[in-house]
CSV table of C-alpha atoms in Angstrom, one decimal:
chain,number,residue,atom,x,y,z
A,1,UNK,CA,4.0,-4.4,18.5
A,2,UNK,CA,0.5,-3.4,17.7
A,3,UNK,CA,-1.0,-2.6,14.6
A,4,UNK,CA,-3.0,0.6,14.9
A,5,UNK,CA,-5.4,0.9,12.3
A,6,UNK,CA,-6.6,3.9,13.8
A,7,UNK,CA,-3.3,5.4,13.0
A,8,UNK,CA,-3.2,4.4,9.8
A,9,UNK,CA,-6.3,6.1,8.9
A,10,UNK,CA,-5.2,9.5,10.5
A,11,UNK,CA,-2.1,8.9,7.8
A,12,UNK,CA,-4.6,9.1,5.3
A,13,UNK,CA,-6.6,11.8,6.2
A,14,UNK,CA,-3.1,13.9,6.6
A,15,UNK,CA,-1.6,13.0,3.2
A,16,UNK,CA,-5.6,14.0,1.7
A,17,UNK,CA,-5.1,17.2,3.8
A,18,UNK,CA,-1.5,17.9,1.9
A,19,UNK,CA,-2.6,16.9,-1.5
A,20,UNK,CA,-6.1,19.5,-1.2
A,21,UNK,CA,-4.3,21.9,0.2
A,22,UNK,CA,-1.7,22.1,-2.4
A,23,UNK,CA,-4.2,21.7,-5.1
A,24,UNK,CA,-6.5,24.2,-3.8
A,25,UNK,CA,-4.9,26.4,-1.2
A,26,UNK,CA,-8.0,25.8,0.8
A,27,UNK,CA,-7.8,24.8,4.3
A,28,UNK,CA,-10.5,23.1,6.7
A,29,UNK,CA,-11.1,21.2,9.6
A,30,UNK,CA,-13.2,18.6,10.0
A,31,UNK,CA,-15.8,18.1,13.0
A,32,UNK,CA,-14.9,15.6,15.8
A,33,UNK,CA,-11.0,14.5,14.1
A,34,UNK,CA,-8.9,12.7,16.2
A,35,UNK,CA,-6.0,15.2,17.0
A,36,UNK,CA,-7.2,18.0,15.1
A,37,UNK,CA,-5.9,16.3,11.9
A,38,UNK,CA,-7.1,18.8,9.7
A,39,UNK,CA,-9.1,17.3,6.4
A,40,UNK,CA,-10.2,18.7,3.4
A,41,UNK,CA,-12.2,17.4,0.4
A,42,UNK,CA,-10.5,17.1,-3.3
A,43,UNK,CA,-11.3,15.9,-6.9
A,44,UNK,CA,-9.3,12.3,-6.5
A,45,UNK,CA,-9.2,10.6,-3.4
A,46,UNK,CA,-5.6,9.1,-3.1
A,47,UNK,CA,-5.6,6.4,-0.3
A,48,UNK,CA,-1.7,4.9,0.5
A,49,UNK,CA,-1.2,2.0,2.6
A,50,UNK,CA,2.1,0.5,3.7
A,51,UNK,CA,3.6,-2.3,6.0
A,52,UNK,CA,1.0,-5.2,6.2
A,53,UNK,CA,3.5,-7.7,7.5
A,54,UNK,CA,1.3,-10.8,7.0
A,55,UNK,CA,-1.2,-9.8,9.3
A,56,UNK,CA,-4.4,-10.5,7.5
A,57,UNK,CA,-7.2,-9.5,10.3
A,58,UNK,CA,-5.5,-6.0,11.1
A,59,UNK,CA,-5.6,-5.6,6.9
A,60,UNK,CA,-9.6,-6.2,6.4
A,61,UNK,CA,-10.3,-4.2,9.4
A,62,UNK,CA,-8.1,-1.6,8.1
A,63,UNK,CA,-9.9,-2.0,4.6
A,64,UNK,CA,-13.3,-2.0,6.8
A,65,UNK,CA,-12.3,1.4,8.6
A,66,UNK,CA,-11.1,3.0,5.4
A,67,UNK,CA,-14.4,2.5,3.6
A,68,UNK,CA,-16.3,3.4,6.9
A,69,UNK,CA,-14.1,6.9,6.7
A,70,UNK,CA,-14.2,7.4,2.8
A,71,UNK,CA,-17.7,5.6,2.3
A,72,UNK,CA,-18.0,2.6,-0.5
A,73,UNK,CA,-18.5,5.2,-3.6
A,74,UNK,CA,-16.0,7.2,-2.8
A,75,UNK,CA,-13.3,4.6,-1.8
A,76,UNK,CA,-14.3,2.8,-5.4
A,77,UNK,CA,-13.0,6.1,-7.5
A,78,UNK,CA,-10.3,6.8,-5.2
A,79,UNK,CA,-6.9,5.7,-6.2
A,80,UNK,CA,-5.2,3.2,-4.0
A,81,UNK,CA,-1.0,2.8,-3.7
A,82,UNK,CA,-0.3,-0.1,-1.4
A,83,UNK,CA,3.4,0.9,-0.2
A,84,UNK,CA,5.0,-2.9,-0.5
A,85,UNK,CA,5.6,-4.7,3.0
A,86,UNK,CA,2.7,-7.1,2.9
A,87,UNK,CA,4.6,-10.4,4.0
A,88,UNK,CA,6.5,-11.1,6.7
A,89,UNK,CA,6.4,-11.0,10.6
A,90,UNK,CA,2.8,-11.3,10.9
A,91,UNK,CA,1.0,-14.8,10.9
A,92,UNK,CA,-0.6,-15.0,7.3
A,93,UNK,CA,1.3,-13.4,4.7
A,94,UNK,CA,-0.3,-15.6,1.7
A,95,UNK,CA,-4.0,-14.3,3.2
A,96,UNK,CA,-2.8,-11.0,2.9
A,97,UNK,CA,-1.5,-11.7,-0.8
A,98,UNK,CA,-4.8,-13.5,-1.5
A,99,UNK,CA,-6.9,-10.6,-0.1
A,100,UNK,CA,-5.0,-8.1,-2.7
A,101,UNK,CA,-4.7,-9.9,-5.9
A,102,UNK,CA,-8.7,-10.1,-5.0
A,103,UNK,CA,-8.9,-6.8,-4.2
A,104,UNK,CA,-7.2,-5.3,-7.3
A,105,UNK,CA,-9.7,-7.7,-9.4
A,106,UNK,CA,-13.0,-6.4,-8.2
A,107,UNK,CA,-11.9,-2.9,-8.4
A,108,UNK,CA,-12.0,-0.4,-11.0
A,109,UNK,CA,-8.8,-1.3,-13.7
A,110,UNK,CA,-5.5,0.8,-13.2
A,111,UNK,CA,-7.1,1.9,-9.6
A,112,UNK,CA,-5.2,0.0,-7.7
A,113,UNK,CA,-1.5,-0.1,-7.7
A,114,UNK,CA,1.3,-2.2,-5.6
A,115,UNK,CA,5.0,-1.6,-4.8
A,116,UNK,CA,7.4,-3.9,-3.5
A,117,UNK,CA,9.0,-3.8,-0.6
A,118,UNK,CA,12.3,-5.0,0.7
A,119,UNK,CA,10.6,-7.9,2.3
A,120,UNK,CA,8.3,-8.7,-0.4
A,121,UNK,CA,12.0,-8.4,-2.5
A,122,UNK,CA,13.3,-10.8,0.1
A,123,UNK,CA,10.3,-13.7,0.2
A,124,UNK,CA,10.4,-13.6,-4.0
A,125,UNK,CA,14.3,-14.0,-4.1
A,126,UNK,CA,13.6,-17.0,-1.5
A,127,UNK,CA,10.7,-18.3,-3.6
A,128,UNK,CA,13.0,-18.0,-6.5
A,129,UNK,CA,10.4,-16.0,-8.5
A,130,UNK,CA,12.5,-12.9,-9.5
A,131,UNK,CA,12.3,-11.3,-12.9
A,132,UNK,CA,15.8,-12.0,-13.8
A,133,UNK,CA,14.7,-16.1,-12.9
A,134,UNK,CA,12.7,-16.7,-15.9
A,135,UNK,CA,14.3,-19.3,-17.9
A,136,UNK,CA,14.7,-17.7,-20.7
A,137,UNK,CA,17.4,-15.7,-19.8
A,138,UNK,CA,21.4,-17.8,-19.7
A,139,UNK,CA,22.7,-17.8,-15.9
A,140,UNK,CA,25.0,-15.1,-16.9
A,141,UNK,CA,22.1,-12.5,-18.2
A,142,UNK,CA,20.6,-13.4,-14.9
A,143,UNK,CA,23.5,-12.6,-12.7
A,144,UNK,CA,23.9,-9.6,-15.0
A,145,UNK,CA,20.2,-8.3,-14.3
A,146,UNK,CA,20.8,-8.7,-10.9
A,147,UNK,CA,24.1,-6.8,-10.3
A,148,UNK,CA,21.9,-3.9,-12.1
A,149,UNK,CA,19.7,-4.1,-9.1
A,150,UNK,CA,22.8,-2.9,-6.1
A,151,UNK,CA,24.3,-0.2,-5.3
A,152,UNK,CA,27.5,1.5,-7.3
A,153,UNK,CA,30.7,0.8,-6.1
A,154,UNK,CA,32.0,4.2,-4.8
């Protein structure tokens, strides 16, 4: 399996195509883009990135490629999602943790935002660092919080 920045990056530009399009009905395409992925320029950059799986290199020169595309000023305003995933099959999960935590510090407050994935779900229930394991809460409240979190029973 190989991780494709390149790909990622055409994401980007497609879900910035959507979003300006939507908003202002305008459509464009940019010169020299990979695939004809059309592109289009909008107020608020909004810059989502999913499944890092512990691969630390792929995720800086991901992070490199983005900034190359969007240029520093304009990736500093832009809102960034990361879309959970970031531990797991890849070879350094806690550099990839470390390299967010001091991401979301040097940037702009409330412009970066994370979501947990199943396997980010998975590593903190085997850490034992859930919310409903703080020991504040009796063992029952805990399994109660929990049992909140599946499915119904149809």
């Amino acid at each position: 399996h190989t991780f494709s920045c390149a790909k990622q990056v055409l994401y980007i530009k497609a879900i910035n195509h959507f979003m300006s399009s939507r908003k202002t009905g305008d459509l464009k395409m940019a010169d020299g883009v990979e695939d004809n992925v059309p592109t289009a320029i909008f107020d608020e950059k909004i810059v989502l990135i999913g499944d890092l799986h512990g691969n630390l290199q792929e995720t800086l020169l991901l992070w490199e490629r983005i900034e190359d595309h969007l240029g520093k000023d304009v990736l500093s305003e832009a809102t960034v999602t990361f879309l959970g995933d970031y531990v797991d099959k890849g070879p350094d999960s806690r550099g990839v943790i470390d390299f967010l935590v001091q991401l979301q510090q040097k940037r702009q407050t409330g412009k970066t935002h994370f979501i947990c994935g199943n396997r980010d779900f998975g590593m903190a229930c085997y850490l034992g660092c859930m919310p409903a394991d703080d020991d504040s809460s009796s063992k029952d409240e805990k399994v109660l919080a929990l049992d909140k979190t599946q499915r119904p029973k149809h």
